[in-house]
Tab-separated table of C-alpha atoms in Angstrom:
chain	number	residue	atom	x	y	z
A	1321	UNK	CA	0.000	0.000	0.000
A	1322	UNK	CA	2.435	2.429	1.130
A	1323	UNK	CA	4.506	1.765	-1.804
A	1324	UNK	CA	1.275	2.544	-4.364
A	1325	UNK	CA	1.263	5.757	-2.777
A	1326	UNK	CA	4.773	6.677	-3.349
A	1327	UNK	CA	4.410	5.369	-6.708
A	1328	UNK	CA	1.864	8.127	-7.208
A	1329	UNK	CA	3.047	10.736	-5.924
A	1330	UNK	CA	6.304	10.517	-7.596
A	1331	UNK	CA	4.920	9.591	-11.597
A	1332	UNK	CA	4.137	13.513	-11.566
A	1333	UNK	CA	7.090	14.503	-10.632
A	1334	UNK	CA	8.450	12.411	-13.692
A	1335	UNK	CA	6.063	13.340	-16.321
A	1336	UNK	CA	6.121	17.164	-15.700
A	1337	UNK	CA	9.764	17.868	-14.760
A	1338	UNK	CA	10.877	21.679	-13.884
A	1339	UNK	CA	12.080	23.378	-17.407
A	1340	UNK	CA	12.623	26.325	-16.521
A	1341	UNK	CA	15.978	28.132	-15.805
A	1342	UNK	CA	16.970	31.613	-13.970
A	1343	UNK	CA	16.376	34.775	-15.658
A	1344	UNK	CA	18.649	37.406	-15.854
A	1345	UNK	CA	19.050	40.183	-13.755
A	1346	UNK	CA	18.968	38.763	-10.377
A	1347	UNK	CA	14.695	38.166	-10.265
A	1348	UNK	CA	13.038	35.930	-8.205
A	1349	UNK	CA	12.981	32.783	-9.879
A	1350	UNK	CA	9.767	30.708	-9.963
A	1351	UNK	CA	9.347	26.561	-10.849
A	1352	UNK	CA	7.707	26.017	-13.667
A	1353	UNK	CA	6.451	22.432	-14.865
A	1354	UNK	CA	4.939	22.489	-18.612
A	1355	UNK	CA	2.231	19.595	-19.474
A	1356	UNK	CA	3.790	17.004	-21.570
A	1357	UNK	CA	7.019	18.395	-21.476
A	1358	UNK	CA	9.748	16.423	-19.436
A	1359	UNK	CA	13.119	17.988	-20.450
A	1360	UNK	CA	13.992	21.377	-22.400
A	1361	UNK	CA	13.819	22.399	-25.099
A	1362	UNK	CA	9.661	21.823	-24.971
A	1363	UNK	CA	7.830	21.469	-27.823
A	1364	UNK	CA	4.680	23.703	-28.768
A	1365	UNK	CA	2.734	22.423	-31.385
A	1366	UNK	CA	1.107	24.698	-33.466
A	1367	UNK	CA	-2.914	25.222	-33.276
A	1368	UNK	CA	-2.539	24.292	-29.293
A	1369	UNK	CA	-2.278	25.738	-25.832
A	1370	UNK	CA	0.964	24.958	-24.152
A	1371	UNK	CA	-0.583	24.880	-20.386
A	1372	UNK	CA	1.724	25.657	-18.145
A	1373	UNK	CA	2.221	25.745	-13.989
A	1374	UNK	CA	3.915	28.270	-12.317
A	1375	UNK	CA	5.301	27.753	-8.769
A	1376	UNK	CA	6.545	30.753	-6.494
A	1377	UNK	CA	6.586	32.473	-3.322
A	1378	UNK	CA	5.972	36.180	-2.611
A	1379	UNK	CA	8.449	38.313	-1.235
A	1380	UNK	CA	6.324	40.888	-0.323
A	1381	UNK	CA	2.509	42.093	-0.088
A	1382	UNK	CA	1.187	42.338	-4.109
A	1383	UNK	CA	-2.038	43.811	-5.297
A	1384	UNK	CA	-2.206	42.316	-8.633
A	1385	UNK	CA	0.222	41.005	-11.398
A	1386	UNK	CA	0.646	40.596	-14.886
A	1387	UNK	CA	2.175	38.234	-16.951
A	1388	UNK	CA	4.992	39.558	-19.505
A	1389	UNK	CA	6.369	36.930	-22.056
A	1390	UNK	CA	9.103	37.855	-24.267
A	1391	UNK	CA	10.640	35.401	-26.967
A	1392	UNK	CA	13.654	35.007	-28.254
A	1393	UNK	CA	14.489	33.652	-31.908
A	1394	UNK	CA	16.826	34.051	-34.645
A	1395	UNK	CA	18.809	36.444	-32.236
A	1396	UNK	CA	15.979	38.933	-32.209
A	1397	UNK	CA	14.310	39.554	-28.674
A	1398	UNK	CA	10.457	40.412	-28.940
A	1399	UNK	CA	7.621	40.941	-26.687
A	1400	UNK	CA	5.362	37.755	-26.779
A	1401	UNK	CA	1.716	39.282	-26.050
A	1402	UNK	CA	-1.265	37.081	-24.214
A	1403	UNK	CA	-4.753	37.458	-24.570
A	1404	UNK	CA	-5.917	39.817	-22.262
A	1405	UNK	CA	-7.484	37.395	-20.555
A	1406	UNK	CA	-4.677	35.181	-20.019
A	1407	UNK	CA	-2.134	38.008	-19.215
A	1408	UNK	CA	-3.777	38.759	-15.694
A	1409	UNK	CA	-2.345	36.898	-13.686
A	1410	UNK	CA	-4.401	36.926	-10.244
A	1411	UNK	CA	-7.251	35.210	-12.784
A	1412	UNK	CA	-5.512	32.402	-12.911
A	1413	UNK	CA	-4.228	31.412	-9.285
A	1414	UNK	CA	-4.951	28.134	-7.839
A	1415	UNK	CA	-5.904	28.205	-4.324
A	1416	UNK	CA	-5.178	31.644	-4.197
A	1417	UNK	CA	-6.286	34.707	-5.086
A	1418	UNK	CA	-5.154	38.508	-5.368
A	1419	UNK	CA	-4.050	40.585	-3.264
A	1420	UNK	CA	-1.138	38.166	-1.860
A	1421	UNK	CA	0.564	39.008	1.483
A	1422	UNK	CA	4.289	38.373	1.614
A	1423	UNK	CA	5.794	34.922	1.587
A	1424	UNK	CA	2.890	33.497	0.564
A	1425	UNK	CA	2.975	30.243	-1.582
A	1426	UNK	CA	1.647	30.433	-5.039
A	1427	UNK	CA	0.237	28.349	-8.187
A	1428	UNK	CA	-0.498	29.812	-11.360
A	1429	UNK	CA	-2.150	27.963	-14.669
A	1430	UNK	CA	-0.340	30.104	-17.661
A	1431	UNK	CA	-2.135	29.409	-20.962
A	1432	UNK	CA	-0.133	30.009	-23.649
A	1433	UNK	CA	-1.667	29.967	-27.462
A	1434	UNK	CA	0.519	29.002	-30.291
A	1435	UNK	CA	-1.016	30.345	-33.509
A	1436	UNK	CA	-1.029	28.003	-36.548
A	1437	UNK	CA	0.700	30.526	-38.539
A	1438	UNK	CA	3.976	30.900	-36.281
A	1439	UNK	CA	7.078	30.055	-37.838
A	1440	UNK	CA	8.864	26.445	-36.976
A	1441	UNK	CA	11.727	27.949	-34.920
A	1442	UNK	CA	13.700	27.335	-31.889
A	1443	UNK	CA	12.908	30.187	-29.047
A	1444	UNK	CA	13.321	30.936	-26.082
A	1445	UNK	CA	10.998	32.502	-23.577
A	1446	UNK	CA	11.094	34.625	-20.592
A	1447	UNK	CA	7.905	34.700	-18.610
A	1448	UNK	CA	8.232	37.271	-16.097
A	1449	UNK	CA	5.347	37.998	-13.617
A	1450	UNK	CA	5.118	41.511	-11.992
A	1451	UNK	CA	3.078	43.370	-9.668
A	1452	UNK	CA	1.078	46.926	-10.296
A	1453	UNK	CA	4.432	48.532	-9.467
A	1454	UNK	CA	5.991	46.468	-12.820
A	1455	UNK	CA	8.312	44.564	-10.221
A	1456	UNK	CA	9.435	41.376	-10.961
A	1457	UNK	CA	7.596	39.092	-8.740
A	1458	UNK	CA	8.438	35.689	-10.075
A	1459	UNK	CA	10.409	35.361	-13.872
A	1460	UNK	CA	11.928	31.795	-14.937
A	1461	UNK	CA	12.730	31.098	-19.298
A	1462	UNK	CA	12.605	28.091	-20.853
A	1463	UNK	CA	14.124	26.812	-24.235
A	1464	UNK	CA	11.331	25.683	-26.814
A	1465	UNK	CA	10.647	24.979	-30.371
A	1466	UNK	CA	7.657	25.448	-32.480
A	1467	UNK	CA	6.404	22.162	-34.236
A	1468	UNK	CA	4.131	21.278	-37.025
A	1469	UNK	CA	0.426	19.562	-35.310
A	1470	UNK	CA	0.260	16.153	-36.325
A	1471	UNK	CA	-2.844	14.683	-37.712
């Protein structure tokens, strides 16, 4: 029995793996585990949402964030712009919810789109999360590449 329940909490840990790495500039770095992706660089298939999960803590009291993507590809840096609706943040805590005191313990579901018409590249991205003051509250990048859907 107790061995079943190891078992299941650990095939988790094995199928969504932390991707991300540290961003620059000394910002608080945050865990982030990307559905179906195990190991860098991650694949986002065109046509789909890459759902990813976004672990940090708060180092101080925040009123609301927003989520700030920028991509990098072909040695040209760009902003990477949600939805409106995905790019607020506090709308997407779970078991949370805005305002956050400080050292509080947070998960966030980050939808990303990936349009059918983007090119098949290799990117990276740097999802940085800040606060109403535009303070870095959490950041990590990860290294991806843009693949053709399958039928």
């Amino acid at each position: 029995m107790i061995r079943t329940l190891i078992l299941i909490a650990l095939v988790p840990a094995v199928v969504y793996g932390n991707v991300g790495r540290p961003c620059s500039g000394g910002r608080p770095q945050a865990s982030a585990t990307i559905e179906g992706c195990t190991a860098a660089p991650c694949d986002l298939v065109r046509g789909r949402d890459v759902i990813a999960y976004i672990d940090f803590t708060t180092d101080r009291a925040i009123q609301s964030m927003t989520t700030v993507p920028t991509a990098t590809a072909l040695g040209i840096t760009a902003p990477y712009p949600l939805p409106a609706e995905f790019a607020e943040t506090c709308n997407w805590l779970e078991g949370s919810s805005c305002p956050l005191s400080a050292n509080e313990d947070v998960t966030y579901r980050l939808t990303i789109p990936v349009l059918p018409i983007y090119p098949l590249v290799s990117l990276s991205i740097e999802i940085d999360i800040v606060d109403q003051d535009n303070q870095s509250v959490a950041c990590f990048v990860v290294d991806a590449r843009v693949v053709p859907a399958t039928v």
